[in-house]
Structure formats: structure tokens, C-alpha cells
């Protein structure tokens, strides 16, 4: 069975103490769990649900919405493209297709060399600069065109090859 380390358990107690109800600490506790275990596996998600006395469905709904939670093994470069309505209305699908072409994979896949993972994410909250993408935890890249998105990927490839 999986458990927090002594240090993370202390951080957990500190986080929970800041909220009027334990379940309100779900987002920061998930972040703590991700820091501790690297990946929010089904076992980690169940552990967090049990620690906070919330349903597993609530944990799943939160991690499927927020883009900062890692639910699988990603490549060293994680490319996330927003698929929500504002981005889609401004050409987000074409941007995603251009990135898929540049990386040679589809959304939800990782390149064979393990370097790049491409994810279509629910909402980045960057509607004013739609369409948007993020590479790892770097700032959002906004107002994308298919060509601009491919150039950003090429730039990352050049940086990672040195």
C-alpha cells in the first residue's frame, strides 16, 4: 500500500489545517501527491480520496479538468494543447493537427524515443489568447496558428537535441 513519507504527511496536515473542511484541500493535496509519487496513478488517486474522505469520482473529475496533474508517464517534453471551445473556435483543431504532424504522433501518445508526449487538455483558461498550448510548465504560448505551433515544436526539438 502507498503512503506519504513522513515529510509529506506533515505537509498534508499543514495543508488540510488551512481549510474549513478537509475536502476543500483536494487541489493542493493532489499537487503534494504528485510531488511525492511523480504520477497520480489509480492507486495514488484512491489514496488521496481516502485521505480526504472524498469520492474517487470527485478526485477523477478534478484531475481530468486541471492540466497540471500528471496521470501517466509522459515524455521529457509534455506538449499540451487546449481543446476547449474558445480555442476550437479560433483554429485549435488545426493547431493540434499541425503539432501531431510535426511530432508524428496523435494526441494522447508519446513518441517512440520517449521524448515527447502530446495531450489535448480540457481548458487552459487562456481564452483571450486562443488557441493556446503549453510545453512542460513553461508559460502558455497563445494566439497560435498551425505554422507558429510547428515552429514552437521545432524550437523545442533544437533545444533538446543540444
mmCIF file of C-alpha atoms in Angstrom:
data_model
loop_
_atom_site.group_PDB
_atom_site.id
_atom_site.type_symbol
_atom_site.label_atom_id
_atom_site.label_comp_id
_atom_site.label_asym_id
_atom_site.label_seq_id
_atom_site.Cartn_x
_atom_site.Cartn_y
_atom_site.Cartn_z
ATOM 1 C CA UNK A 1 0.000 0.000 0.000
ATOM 2 C CA UNK A 2 1.119 3.503 -0.801
ATOM 3 C CA UNK A 3 1.520 6.180 1.896
ATOM 4 C CA UNK A 4 3.007 9.637 2.209
ATOM 5 C CA UNK A 5 6.529 9.930 3.531
ATOM 6 C CA UNK A 6 6.858 11.466 6.988
ATOM 7 C CA UNK A 7 7.706 14.866 5.467
ATOM 8 C CA UNK A 8 4.769 14.765 3.041
ATOM 9 C CA UNK A 9 2.415 13.663 5.808
ATOM 10 C CA UNK A 10 3.435 16.771 7.780
ATOM 11 C CA UNK A 11 2.815 18.899 4.693
ATOM 12 C CA UNK A 12 -0.552 17.173 4.226
ATOM 13 C CA UNK A 13 -1.561 18.027 7.804
ATOM 14 C CA UNK A 14 -0.431 21.629 7.291
ATOM 15 C CA UNK A 15 -2.386 21.950 4.024
ATOM 16 C CA UNK A 16 -5.569 20.467 5.493
ATOM 17 C CA UNK A 17 -5.344 22.750 8.549
ATOM 18 C CA UNK A 18 -5.688 25.812 6.290
ATOM 19 C CA UNK A 19 -9.169 24.850 5.075
ATOM 20 C CA UNK A 20 -12.515 24.861 6.875
ATOM 21 C CA UNK A 21 -13.263 21.368 5.510
ATOM 22 C CA UNK A 22 -10.780 18.651 4.663
ATOM 23 C CA UNK A 23 -12.233 18.045 1.200
ATOM 24 C CA UNK A 24 -11.560 21.679 0.234
ATOM 25 C CA UNK A 25 -7.827 20.860 0.222
ATOM 26 C CA UNK A 26 -8.161 18.493 -2.756
ATOM 27 C CA UNK A 27 -6.169 20.525 -5.304
ATOM 28 C CA UNK A 28 -3.105 21.229 -3.134
ATOM 29 C CA UNK A 29 -3.137 17.678 -1.768
ATOM 30 C CA UNK A 30 -3.142 16.302 -5.302
ATOM 31 C CA UNK A 31 -0.188 18.581 -6.067
ATOM 32 C CA UNK A 32 1.587 17.247 -2.944
ATOM 33 C CA UNK A 33 0.847 13.665 -4.005
ATOM 34 C CA UNK A 34 2.187 14.338 -7.474
ATOM 35 C CA UNK A 35 5.368 15.792 -5.980
ATOM 36 C CA UNK A 36 5.749 12.736 -3.736
ATOM 37 C CA UNK A 37 4.882 9.999 -6.258
ATOM 38 C CA UNK A 38 5.577 11.763 -9.624
ATOM 39 C CA UNK A 39 2.489 10.245 -11.241
ATOM 40 C CA UNK A 40 -1.088 10.219 -9.969
ATOM 41 C CA UNK A 41 -1.645 6.532 -10.629
ATOM 42 C CA UNK A 42 -5.030 4.978 -9.843
ATOM 43 C CA UNK A 43 -3.577 3.810 -6.517
ATOM 44 C CA UNK A 44 -2.388 7.339 -5.631
ATOM 45 C CA UNK A 45 -5.753 8.814 -6.627
ATOM 46 C CA UNK A 46 -7.561 6.317 -4.391
ATOM 47 C CA UNK A 47 -5.165 7.116 -1.543
ATOM 48 C CA UNK A 48 -5.865 10.858 -1.836
ATOM 49 C CA UNK A 49 -9.626 10.221 -1.941
ATOM 50 C CA UNK A 50 -9.382 8.126 1.215
ATOM 51 C CA UNK A 51 -7.158 10.690 2.997
ATOM 52 C CA UNK A 52 -9.616 13.495 2.253
ATOM 53 C CA UNK A 53 -12.813 11.473 2.707
ATOM 54 C CA UNK A 54 -13.991 12.283 -0.823
ATOM 55 C CA UNK A 55 -15.224 10.013 -3.564
ATOM 56 C CA UNK A 56 -12.828 8.694 -6.153
ATOM 57 C CA UNK A 57 -15.165 10.209 -8.764
ATOM 58 C CA UNK A 58 -14.505 13.672 -7.312
ATOM 59 C CA UNK A 59 -10.746 13.129 -7.481
ATOM 60 C CA UNK A 60 -11.042 11.886 -11.059
ATOM 61 C CA UNK A 61 -13.162 14.866 -12.111
ATOM 62 C CA UNK A 62 -10.600 17.304 -10.726
ATOM 63 C CA UNK A 63 -7.556 15.682 -12.323
ATOM 64 C CA UNK A 64 -9.297 15.311 -15.657
ATOM 65 C CA UNK A 65 -10.083 19.034 -15.713
ATOM 66 C CA UNK A 66 -6.851 20.624 -14.478
ATOM 67 C CA UNK A 67 -3.864 20.303 -16.772
ATOM 68 C CA UNK A 68 -1.138 20.320 -14.119
ATOM 69 C CA UNK A 69 -1.875 16.849 -12.802
ATOM 70 C CA UNK A 70 0.213 14.009 -14.231
ATOM 71 C CA UNK A 71 -1.821 10.814 -14.616
ATOM 72 C CA UNK A 72 0.608 8.898 -16.770
ATOM 73 C CA UNK A 73 4.210 8.613 -17.747
ATOM 74 C CA UNK A 74 4.971 11.497 -20.043
ATOM 75 C CA UNK A 75 7.911 12.148 -22.285
ATOM 76 C CA UNK A 76 10.575 14.576 -21.112
ATOM 77 C CA UNK A 77 8.717 17.228 -23.106
ATOM 78 C CA UNK A 78 4.975 17.373 -22.469
ATOM 79 C CA UNK A 79 3.091 19.394 -25.079
ATOM 80 C CA UNK A 80 -0.443 20.316 -24.075
ATOM 81 C CA UNK A 81 -2.922 21.861 -26.492
ATOM 82 C CA UNK A 82 -6.205 23.344 -25.316
ATOM 83 C CA UNK A 83 -9.265 21.743 -26.878
ATOM 84 C CA UNK A 84 -11.941 23.850 -25.224
ATOM 85 C CA UNK A 85 -14.495 25.896 -27.130
ATOM 86 C CA UNK A 86 -12.651 29.233 -27.361
ATOM 87 C CA UNK A 87 -9.551 27.560 -28.754
ATOM 88 C CA UNK A 88 -11.579 25.399 -31.113
ATOM 89 C CA UNK A 89 -13.477 28.369 -32.495
ATOM 90 C CA UNK A 90 -10.170 30.079 -33.281
ATOM 91 C CA UNK A 91 -8.485 27.158 -35.042
ATOM 92 C CA UNK A 92 -7.401 24.905 -32.193
ATOM 93 C CA UNK A 93 -8.084 21.686 -34.084
ATOM 94 C CA UNK A 94 -5.870 22.817 -36.954
ATOM 95 C CA UNK A 95 -3.144 23.736 -34.437
ATOM 96 C CA UNK A 96 -3.413 20.294 -32.814
ATOM 97 C CA UNK A 97 -3.266 18.597 -36.218
ATOM 98 C CA UNK A 98 -0.150 20.590 -37.152
ATOM 99 C CA UNK A 99 1.577 19.547 -33.915
ATOM 100 C CA UNK A 100 0.562 15.927 -34.469
ATOM 101 C CA UNK A 101 2.122 16.131 -37.921
ATOM 102 C CA UNK A 102 5.309 17.735 -36.584
ATOM 103 C CA UNK A 103 5.749 15.148 -33.815
ATOM 104 C CA UNK A 104 4.474 12.172 -35.800
ATOM 105 C CA UNK A 105 2.038 11.159 -33.038
ATOM 106 C CA UNK A 106 -1.602 11.725 -32.138
ATOM 107 C CA UNK A 107 -2.913 13.436 -29.002
ATOM 108 C CA UNK A 108 -2.594 11.035 -26.078
ATOM 109 C CA UNK A 109 0.567 9.413 -27.445
ATOM 110 C CA UNK A 110 4.286 9.597 -26.705
ATOM 111 C CA UNK A 111 6.979 9.423 -29.364
ATOM 112 C CA UNK A 112 8.845 6.115 -29.588
ATOM 113 C CA UNK A 113 12.021 7.697 -28.219
ATOM 114 C CA UNK A 114 10.090 8.813 -25.114
ATOM 115 C CA UNK A 115 10.942 12.466 -25.642
ATOM 116 C CA UNK A 116 7.560 14.000 -26.485
ATOM 117 C CA UNK A 117 4.042 13.446 -25.213
ATOM 118 C CA UNK A 118 1.137 15.294 -26.803
ATOM 119 C CA UNK A 119 -2.040 15.920 -24.812
ATOM 120 C CA UNK A 120 -5.276 17.630 -25.752
ATOM 121 C CA UNK A 121 -6.371 19.228 -22.479
ATOM 122 C CA UNK A 122 -9.740 20.468 -21.367
ATOM 123 C CA UNK A 123 -9.130 24.152 -20.637
ATOM 124 C CA UNK A 124 -6.077 26.285 -20.022
ATOM 125 C CA UNK A 125 -8.054 29.393 -19.100
ATOM 126 C CA UNK A 126 -6.289 31.330 -21.857
ATOM 127 C CA UNK A 127 -9.416 32.124 -23.850
ATOM 128 C CA UNK A 128 -8.299 35.674 -24.617
ATOM 129 C CA UNK A 129 -5.239 34.305 -26.406
ATOM 130 C CA UNK A 130 -6.860 31.280 -28.007
ATOM 131 C CA UNK A 131 -5.713 28.930 -29.369
ATOM 132 C CA UNK A 132 -3.135 28.114 -26.720
ATOM 133 C CA UNK A 133 -0.594 25.451 -25.847
ATOM 134 C CA UNK A 134 1.900 24.805 -23.072
ATOM 135 C CA UNK A 135 5.192 22.954 -23.128
ATOM 136 C CA UNK A 136 6.042 21.380 -19.779
ATOM 137 C CA UNK A 137 5.304 24.028 -17.143
ATOM 138 C CA UNK A 138 6.550 26.942 -19.267
ATOM 139 C CA UNK A 139 4.237 29.932 -19.849
ATOM 140 C CA UNK A 140 1.399 29.460 -22.300
ATOM 141 C CA UNK A 141 2.025 30.085 -25.966
ATOM 142 C CA UNK A 142 -1.028 31.883 -27.285
ATOM 143 C CA UNK A 143 -2.612 33.130 -30.495
ATOM 144 C CA UNK A 144 -1.312 30.095 -32.326
ATOM 145 C CA UNK A 145 -1.542 29.311 -35.989
ATOM 146 C CA UNK A 146 -0.626 25.869 -37.295
ATOM 147 C CA UNK A 147 2.651 27.312 -38.601
ATOM 148 C CA UNK A 148 3.500 29.058 -35.313
ATOM 149 C CA UNK A 149 2.749 25.870 -33.371
ATOM 150 C CA UNK A 150 5.032 23.807 -35.622
ATOM 151 C CA UNK A 151 7.801 26.396 -35.215
ATOM 152 C CA UNK A 152 7.472 26.184 -31.428
ATOM 153 C CA UNK A 153 7.846 22.408 -31.618
ATOM 154 C CA UNK A 154 10.879 22.738 -33.894
ATOM 155 C CA UNK A 155 12.417 25.197 -31.424
ATOM 156 C CA UNK A 156 11.930 22.712 -28.566
ATOM 157 C CA UNK A 157 13.429 19.927 -30.683
ATOM 158 C CA UNK A 158 16.504 22.061 -31.367
ATOM 159 C CA UNK A 159 16.878 22.876 -27.653
ATOM 160 C CA UNK A 160 16.544 19.231 -26.605
ATOM 161 C CA UNK A 161 18.998 17.972 -29.191
ATOM 162 C CA UNK A 162 21.889 20.002 -27.784
#
